[in-house]
């Protein structure tokens, strides 16, 4: 229990240091991008057709569409570009608390930062749709009826609609929670990659690898059917687990959970080994 308290204390310290003006501005610009490119367009089409949107659907769409979901890990990579912190004060924490406790605290902080970004995006989507959305746990007419009632509008704005395979496998709340869970598992992988290359003295390499995994994964989802399930990005997208038209399962969701647990377990074992061996002196790891 005392060790858990130390882990949470380290995560809390890092989280407070992370809430800087730079990171807040990055989140604000990200909100503007999603707001103008996704939320506003959804509301525009809804007003044009007279069909209401469910309050969870804008973010469910962002987390289920390979191009939109690509943006979120890239934002996380940017706001965690200095992760983990190797300042002189943090070296004191490592010596005082122990390397394993410090490592777990840093990972917990990374999860909190990722969850904060998702929470900010959810809040932005709620504010954007204030007064124009319906509050229920059923898919809205905007998603379920527009193809039949307004086929031309649907064809011109197909990027604004959830696929039938996504909607057929859960209510808005269930789908949203699973999407968030899969993304958080993906964030943990990214965080551990940053840790790994920080220990190896190749921080920029870690950043580039995270960006490459994310971008290549998003491309593979659309154009590389044969290899996409080997990549973590595919497992992080709820809609890819089901056939787009017949809604039949392609890869069961538990398989993706096991995929991330094994991947993160291996990365954690490697990071723990490196944390024990890394040199701590003069602000260098």
mmCIF file of C-alpha atoms in Angstrom:
data_model
loop_
_atom_site.group_PDB
_atom_site.id
_atom_site.type_symbol
_atom_site.label_atom_id
_atom_site.label_comp_id
_atom_site.label_asym_id
_atom_site.label_seq_id
_atom_site.Cartn_x
_atom_site.Cartn_y
_atom_site.Cartn_z
ATOM 1 C CA UNK A 1 0.000 0.000 0.000
ATOM 2 C CA UNK A 2 2.863 2.337 0.809
ATOM 3 C CA UNK A 3 4.500 1.568 -2.532
ATOM 4 C CA UNK A 4 1.237 2.331 -4.339
ATOM 5 C CA UNK A 5 1.068 5.646 -2.489
ATOM 6 C CA UNK A 6 4.609 6.459 -3.685
ATOM 7 C CA UNK A 7 3.732 5.544 -7.270
ATOM 8 C CA UNK A 8 0.683 7.828 -7.148
ATOM 9 C CA UNK A 9 2.738 10.608 -5.538
ATOM 10 C CA UNK A 10 5.322 10.470 -8.345
ATOM 11 C CA UNK A 11 2.558 10.431 -10.975
ATOM 12 C CA UNK A 12 0.921 13.435 -9.284
ATOM 13 C CA UNK A 13 4.140 15.449 -9.286
ATOM 14 C CA UNK A 14 4.776 14.701 -12.955
ATOM 15 C CA UNK A 15 1.166 15.492 -13.853
ATOM 16 C CA UNK A 16 1.331 18.933 -12.223
ATOM 17 C CA UNK A 17 4.581 19.671 -14.070
ATOM 18 C CA UNK A 18 2.972 18.517 -17.317
ATOM 19 C CA UNK A 19 0.140 21.076 -17.125
ATOM 20 C CA UNK A 20 2.135 23.813 -18.832
ATOM 21 C CA UNK A 21 0.997 26.570 -21.174
ATOM 22 C CA UNK A 22 2.699 24.803 -24.096
ATOM 23 C CA UNK A 23 0.730 21.579 -23.611
ATOM 24 C CA UNK A 24 -2.515 23.464 -23.033
ATOM 25 C CA UNK A 25 -2.013 25.371 -26.301
ATOM 26 C CA UNK A 26 -1.328 22.106 -28.154
ATOM 27 C CA UNK A 27 -4.597 20.698 -26.820
ATOM 28 C CA UNK A 28 -6.471 23.872 -27.802
ATOM 29 C CA UNK A 29 -5.172 23.703 -31.387
ATOM 30 C CA UNK A 30 -6.100 20.004 -31.472
ATOM 31 C CA UNK A 31 -9.618 20.863 -30.314
ATOM 32 C CA UNK A 32 -9.898 23.453 -33.082
ATOM 33 C CA UNK A 33 -8.840 20.867 -35.665
ATOM 34 C CA UNK A 34 -11.338 18.249 -34.491
ATOM 35 C CA UNK A 35 -14.003 20.900 -33.990
ATOM 36 C CA UNK A 36 -13.718 22.402 -37.440
ATOM 37 C CA UNK A 37 -13.055 19.205 -39.368
ATOM 38 C CA UNK A 38 -15.385 16.797 -37.530
ATOM 39 C CA UNK A 39 -17.766 18.312 -34.956
ATOM 40 C CA UNK A 40 -18.826 21.357 -36.985
ATOM 41 C CA UNK A 41 -19.353 19.321 -40.149
ATOM 42 C CA UNK A 42 -21.491 16.777 -38.283
ATOM 43 C CA UNK A 43 -23.663 19.579 -36.875
ATOM 44 C CA UNK A 44 -23.904 21.225 -40.284
ATOM 45 C CA UNK A 45 -25.192 18.031 -41.898
ATOM 46 C CA UNK A 46 -27.513 17.376 -38.956
ATOM 47 C CA UNK A 47 -29.047 20.824 -39.277
ATOM 48 C CA UNK A 48 -29.339 20.418 -43.049
ATOM 49 C CA UNK A 49 -31.216 17.123 -42.713
ATOM 50 C CA UNK A 50 -33.053 17.810 -39.453
ATOM 51 C CA UNK A 51 -31.660 14.615 -37.893
ATOM 52 C CA UNK A 52 -30.327 14.782 -34.347
ATOM 53 C CA UNK A 53 -26.917 13.491 -33.207
ATOM 54 C CA UNK A 54 -26.275 11.490 -30.045
ATOM 55 C CA UNK A 55 -23.942 13.357 -27.665
ATOM 56 C CA UNK A 56 -21.370 10.514 -27.719
ATOM 57 C CA UNK A 57 -21.291 10.013 -31.466
ATOM 58 C CA UNK A 58 -18.759 12.724 -32.438
ATOM 59 C CA UNK A 59 -16.035 11.211 -30.253
ATOM 60 C CA UNK A 60 -17.120 7.655 -31.084
ATOM 61 C CA UNK A 61 -16.548 8.597 -34.726
ATOM 62 C CA UNK A 62 -13.135 10.129 -33.964
ATOM 63 C CA UNK A 63 -12.041 6.970 -32.131
ATOM 64 C CA UNK A 64 -13.429 4.599 -34.787
ATOM 65 C CA UNK A 65 -12.156 6.150 -38.020
ATOM 66 C CA UNK A 66 -8.519 5.503 -38.925
ATOM 67 C CA UNK A 67 -7.753 9.049 -40.107
ATOM 68 C CA UNK A 68 -9.293 10.771 -37.080
ATOM 69 C CA UNK A 69 -7.919 8.342 -34.504
ATOM 70 C CA UNK A 70 -4.470 8.860 -36.030
ATOM 71 C CA UNK A 71 -4.526 12.423 -34.693
ATOM 72 C CA UNK A 72 -4.914 11.458 -31.023
ATOM 73 C CA UNK A 73 -1.722 9.323 -30.605
ATOM 74 C CA UNK A 74 0.266 11.948 -32.507
ATOM 75 C CA UNK A 75 -0.958 14.615 -30.081
ATOM 76 C CA UNK A 76 -0.036 12.366 -27.139
ATOM 77 C CA UNK A 77 3.441 11.897 -28.612
ATOM 78 C CA UNK A 78 3.919 15.673 -28.885
ATOM 79 C CA UNK A 79 2.673 16.536 -25.387
ATOM 80 C CA UNK A 80 4.821 13.745 -23.915
ATOM 81 C CA UNK A 81 7.890 14.578 -25.981
ATOM 82 C CA UNK A 82 9.988 15.072 -22.830
ATOM 83 C CA UNK A 83 8.804 11.844 -21.206
ATOM 84 C CA UNK A 84 10.147 10.569 -18.884
ATOM 85 C CA UNK A 85 11.571 13.622 -17.138
ATOM 86 C CA UNK A 86 15.317 13.379 -16.437
ATOM 87 C CA UNK A 87 15.807 16.673 -14.622
ATOM 88 C CA UNK A 88 17.967 16.886 -11.510
ATOM 89 C CA UNK A 89 14.904 16.901 -9.240
ATOM 90 C CA UNK A 90 13.642 13.690 -10.798
ATOM 91 C CA UNK A 91 16.980 11.997 -10.273
ATOM 92 C CA UNK A 92 16.566 12.728 -6.558
ATOM 93 C CA UNK A 93 13.134 11.072 -6.685
ATOM 94 C CA UNK A 94 14.663 7.978 -8.354
ATOM 95 C CA UNK A 95 17.295 7.675 -5.640
ATOM 96 C CA UNK A 96 14.833 8.312 -2.815
ATOM 97 C CA UNK A 97 11.890 6.194 -3.994
ATOM 98 C CA UNK A 98 13.629 3.462 -5.958
ATOM 99 C CA UNK A 99 13.877 2.881 -9.671
ATOM 100 C CA UNK A 100 10.926 0.494 -10.032
ATOM 101 C CA UNK A 101 8.620 2.789 -8.077
ATOM 102 C CA UNK A 102 9.756 5.730 -10.179
ATOM 103 C CA UNK A 103 9.189 3.803 -13.426
ATOM 104 C CA UNK A 104 5.668 2.753 -12.420
ATOM 105 C CA UNK A 105 4.913 6.328 -11.350
ATOM 106 C CA UNK A 106 6.066 7.644 -14.718
ATOM 107 C CA UNK A 107 3.914 5.127 -16.575
ATOM 108 C CA UNK A 108 0.907 6.043 -14.430
ATOM 109 C CA UNK A 109 1.538 9.713 -15.174
ATOM 110 C CA UNK A 110 1.623 8.962 -18.915
ATOM 111 C CA UNK A 111 -1.734 7.182 -18.648
ATOM 112 C CA UNK A 112 -3.185 10.156 -16.758
ATOM 113 C CA UNK A 113 -1.902 12.560 -19.416
ATOM 114 C CA UNK A 114 -3.434 10.453 -22.186
ATOM 115 C CA UNK A 115 -6.739 10.167 -20.307
ATOM 116 C CA UNK A 116 -6.732 13.951 -19.785
ATOM 117 C CA UNK A 117 -6.366 14.536 -23.526
ATOM 118 C CA UNK A 118 -9.310 12.229 -24.239
ATOM 119 C CA UNK A 119 -11.366 13.932 -21.529
ATOM 120 C CA UNK A 120 -10.620 17.367 -23.016
ATOM 121 C CA UNK A 121 -11.687 16.169 -26.468
ATOM 122 C CA UNK A 122 -14.908 14.722 -25.061
ATOM 123 C CA UNK A 123 -15.639 18.003 -23.258
ATOM 124 C CA UNK A 124 -14.986 19.933 -26.472
ATOM 125 C CA UNK A 125 -17.368 17.703 -28.439
ATOM 126 C CA UNK A 126 -20.093 18.241 -25.798
ATOM 127 C CA UNK A 127 -19.614 22.024 -25.881
ATOM 128 C CA UNK A 128 -19.598 22.049 -29.690
ATOM 129 C CA UNK A 129 -22.902 20.232 -29.842
ATOM 130 C CA UNK A 130 -24.554 22.031 -26.953
ATOM 131 C CA UNK A 131 -28.255 22.436 -27.654
ATOM 132 C CA UNK A 132 -28.099 20.382 -30.872
ATOM 133 C CA UNK A 133 -27.693 16.810 -29.620
ATOM 134 C CA UNK A 134 -29.862 14.175 -27.984
ATOM 135 C CA UNK A 135 -28.978 12.496 -24.690
ATOM 136 C CA UNK A 136 -29.761 8.790 -24.826
ATOM 137 C CA UNK A 137 -28.028 5.448 -25.030
ATOM 138 C CA UNK A 138 -29.339 4.695 -28.512
ATOM 139 C CA UNK A 139 -27.768 5.484 -31.866
ATOM 140 C CA UNK A 140 -29.281 8.649 -33.270
ATOM 141 C CA UNK A 141 -31.351 9.070 -36.469
ATOM 142 C CA UNK A 142 -28.327 10.925 -37.864
ATOM 143 C CA UNK A 143 -26.418 7.628 -37.910
ATOM 144 C CA UNK A 144 -29.244 5.152 -38.558
ATOM 145 C CA UNK A 145 -31.622 6.921 -40.947
ATOM 146 C CA UNK A 146 -29.587 9.281 -43.100
ATOM 147 C CA UNK A 147 -28.634 6.673 -45.722
ATOM 148 C CA UNK A 148 -32.284 5.886 -46.422
ATOM 149 C CA UNK A 149 -33.640 9.435 -46.207
ATOM 150 C CA UNK A 150 -30.755 11.438 -47.677
ATOM 151 C CA UNK A 151 -28.550 9.121 -49.794
ATOM 152 C CA UNK A 152 -26.891 11.996 -51.672
ATOM 153 C CA UNK A 153 -25.960 13.790 -48.446
ATOM 154 C CA UNK A 154 -24.587 10.527 -47.061
ATOM 155 C CA UNK A 155 -22.471 9.919 -50.180
ATOM 156 C CA UNK A 156 -21.001 13.433 -50.052
ATOM 157 C CA UNK A 157 -20.198 13.247 -46.307
ATOM 158 C CA UNK A 158 -19.497 9.562 -45.669
ATOM 159 C CA UNK A 159 -16.538 10.424 -43.425
ATOM 160 C CA UNK A 160 -18.997 11.813 -40.845
ATOM 161 C CA UNK A 161 -20.857 8.570 -40.186
ATOM 162 C CA UNK A 162 -20.134 5.508 -38.091
ATOM 163 C CA UNK A 163 -20.030 2.199 -39.935
ATOM 164 C CA UNK A 164 -22.824 -0.310 -39.408
ATOM 165 C CA UNK A 165 -20.298 -2.811 -38.030
ATOM 166 C CA UNK A 166 -19.528 -0.420 -35.200
ATOM 167 C CA UNK A 167 -23.118 0.421 -34.305
ATOM 168 C CA UNK A 168 -24.295 -3.204 -34.481
ATOM 169 C CA UNK A 169 -22.054 -4.296 -31.611
ATOM 170 C CA UNK A 170 -23.107 -2.115 -28.753
ATOM 171 C CA UNK A 171 -24.845 0.965 -27.475
ATOM 172 C CA UNK A 172 -23.113 4.371 -27.710
ATOM 173 C CA UNK A 173 -21.896 4.096 -24.107
ATOM 174 C CA UNK A 174 -20.531 0.570 -24.541
ATOM 175 C CA UNK A 175 -18.785 1.353 -27.827
ATOM 176 C CA UNK A 176 -17.317 4.572 -26.417
ATOM 177 C CA UNK A 177 -15.975 2.852 -23.287
ATOM 178 C CA UNK A 178 -14.370 0.077 -25.338
ATOM 179 C CA UNK A 179 -12.837 2.641 -27.707
ATOM 180 C CA UNK A 180 -11.379 4.540 -24.756
ATOM 181 C CA UNK A 181 -10.013 1.319 -23.236
ATOM 182 C CA UNK A 182 -8.321 0.262 -26.476
ATOM 183 C CA UNK A 183 -6.790 3.715 -26.935
ATOM 184 C CA UNK A 184 -5.471 3.757 -23.359
ATOM 185 C CA UNK A 185 -3.784 0.389 -23.971
ATOM 186 C CA UNK A 186 -2.245 1.901 -27.103
ATOM 187 C CA UNK A 187 -1.081 4.927 -25.067
ATOM 188 C CA UNK A 188 0.624 2.613 -22.547
ATOM 189 C CA UNK A 189 2.552 1.017 -25.417
ATOM 190 C CA UNK A 190 3.633 4.445 -26.692
ATOM 191 C CA UNK A 191 4.664 5.529 -23.202
ATOM 192 C CA UNK A 192 6.803 2.445 -22.752
ATOM 193 C CA UNK A 193 8.465 2.920 -26.137
ATOM 194 C CA UNK A 194 9.433 6.444 -25.022
ATOM 195 C CA UNK A 195 10.804 5.023 -21.755
ATOM 196 C CA UNK A 196 12.757 2.338 -23.580
ATOM 197 C CA UNK A 197 14.572 4.733 -25.878
ATOM 198 C CA UNK A 198 15.092 7.258 -23.088
ATOM 199 C CA UNK A 199 16.995 4.552 -21.172
ATOM 200 C CA UNK A 200 18.981 3.794 -24.331
ATOM 201 C CA UNK A 201 19.853 7.478 -24.720
ATOM 202 C CA UNK A 202 17.854 7.806 -27.960
ATOM 203 C CA UNK A 203 14.909 9.983 -26.987
ATOM 204 C CA UNK A 204 14.293 11.394 -30.482
ATOM 205 C CA UNK A 205 14.394 7.879 -31.922
ATOM 206 C CA UNK A 206 11.620 6.875 -29.546
ATOM 207 C CA UNK A 207 9.499 9.814 -30.689
ATOM 208 C CA UNK A 208 10.058 8.983 -34.352
ATOM 209 C CA UNK A 209 9.234 5.306 -33.823
ATOM 210 C CA UNK A 210 5.957 6.184 -32.090
ATOM 211 C CA UNK A 211 5.035 8.495 -34.951
ATOM 212 C CA UNK A 212 6.043 5.884 -37.542
ATOM 213 C CA UNK A 213 4.065 3.092 -35.821
ATOM 214 C CA UNK A 214 0.987 5.311 -35.664
ATOM 215 C CA UNK A 215 1.133 6.669 -39.220
ATOM 216 C CA UNK A 216 2.095 3.358 -40.816
ATOM 217 C CA UNK A 217 -0.583 1.599 -38.770
ATOM 218 C CA UNK A 218 -3.264 4.008 -39.994
ATOM 219 C CA UNK A 219 -2.120 3.508 -43.608
ATOM 220 C CA UNK A 220 -2.101 -0.273 -43.151
ATOM 221 C CA UNK A 221 -5.676 -0.213 -41.855
ATOM 222 C CA UNK A 222 -6.839 1.252 -45.162
ATOM 223 C CA UNK A 223 -4.486 -0.299 -47.699
ATOM 224 C CA UNK A 224 -2.628 -3.328 -46.259
ATOM 225 C CA UNK A 225 -5.165 -5.951 -45.329
ATOM 226 C CA UNK A 226 -2.569 -8.735 -45.104
ATOM 227 C CA UNK A 227 -0.417 -7.152 -42.408
ATOM 228 C CA UNK A 228 -2.651 -4.697 -40.563
ATOM 229 C CA UNK A 229 -3.482 -7.067 -37.683
ATOM 230 C CA UNK A 230 0.209 -7.353 -36.818
ATOM 231 C CA UNK A 231 0.209 -3.628 -35.981
ATOM 232 C CA UNK A 232 -1.110 -2.094 -32.748
ATOM 233 C CA UNK A 233 -3.087 0.683 -34.449
ATOM 234 C CA UNK A 234 -5.526 -1.808 -35.976
ATOM 235 C CA UNK A 235 -6.191 -3.382 -32.581
ATOM 236 C CA UNK A 236 -6.897 0.080 -31.125
ATOM 237 C CA UNK A 237 -9.771 0.800 -33.558
ATOM 238 C CA UNK A 238 -13.103 -0.697 -32.472
ATOM 239 C CA UNK A 239 -14.715 -0.671 -35.916
ATOM 240 C CA UNK A 240 -11.905 -2.680 -37.526
ATOM 241 C CA UNK A 241 -12.885 -5.714 -35.455
ATOM 242 C CA UNK A 242 -16.102 -6.129 -37.434
ATOM 243 C CA UNK A 243 -17.151 -6.355 -41.056
ATOM 244 C CA UNK A 244 -18.252 -2.909 -42.273
ATOM 245 C CA UNK A 245 -21.373 -4.105 -44.058
ATOM 246 C CA UNK A 246 -22.454 -7.425 -42.505
ATOM 247 C CA UNK A 247 -21.243 -6.555 -38.958
ATOM 248 C CA UNK A 248 -19.677 -9.995 -38.533
ATOM 249 C CA UNK A 249 -16.666 -10.250 -36.177
ATOM 250 C CA UNK A 250 -13.286 -10.348 -37.916
ATOM 251 C CA UNK A 251 -11.018 -10.402 -34.855
ATOM 252 C CA UNK A 252 -12.651 -10.741 -31.400
ATOM 253 C CA UNK A 253 -12.078 -7.819 -29.054
ATOM 254 C CA UNK A 254 -10.559 -10.053 -26.322
ATOM 255 C CA UNK A 255 -7.791 -10.978 -28.790
ATOM 256 C CA UNK A 256 -6.842 -7.315 -29.055
ATOM 257 C CA UNK A 257 -6.842 -6.984 -25.269
ATOM 258 C CA UNK A 258 -4.475 -9.981 -25.025
ATOM 259 C CA UNK A 259 -2.333 -8.515 -27.837
ATOM 260 C CA UNK A 260 -1.838 -5.263 -25.913
ATOM 261 C CA UNK A 261 -1.335 -7.011 -22.561
ATOM 262 C CA UNK A 262 1.418 -9.220 -23.993
ATOM 263 C CA UNK A 263 3.054 -6.328 -25.871
ATOM 264 C CA UNK A 264 2.959 -4.036 -22.837
ATOM 265 C CA UNK A 265 4.121 -6.858 -20.562
ATOM 266 C CA UNK A 266 7.203 -7.445 -22.717
ATOM 267 C CA UNK A 267 7.971 -3.719 -22.888
ATOM 268 C CA UNK A 268 7.542 -3.380 -19.116
ATOM 269 C CA UNK A 269 9.944 -6.282 -18.465
ATOM 270 C CA UNK A 270 12.556 -4.711 -20.763
ATOM 271 C CA UNK A 271 12.098 -1.257 -19.190
ATOM 272 C CA UNK A 272 12.393 -2.654 -15.669
ATOM 273 C CA UNK A 273 15.636 -4.370 -16.629
ATOM 274 C CA UNK A 274 17.018 -1.205 -18.210
ATOM 275 C CA UNK A 275 15.884 0.923 -15.255
ATOM 276 C CA UNK A 276 17.966 -1.238 -12.920
ATOM 277 C CA UNK A 277 21.061 -0.845 -15.084
ATOM 278 C CA UNK A 278 20.877 2.771 -16.239
ATOM 279 C CA UNK A 279 23.449 5.248 -14.934
ATOM 280 C CA UNK A 280 22.169 8.233 -12.969
ATOM 281 C CA UNK A 281 24.589 11.130 -12.888
ATOM 282 C CA UNK A 282 24.680 14.795 -13.873
ATOM 283 C CA UNK A 283 21.139 14.735 -15.238
ATOM 284 C CA UNK A 284 21.875 11.912 -17.729
ATOM 285 C CA UNK A 285 20.301 8.470 -17.925
#
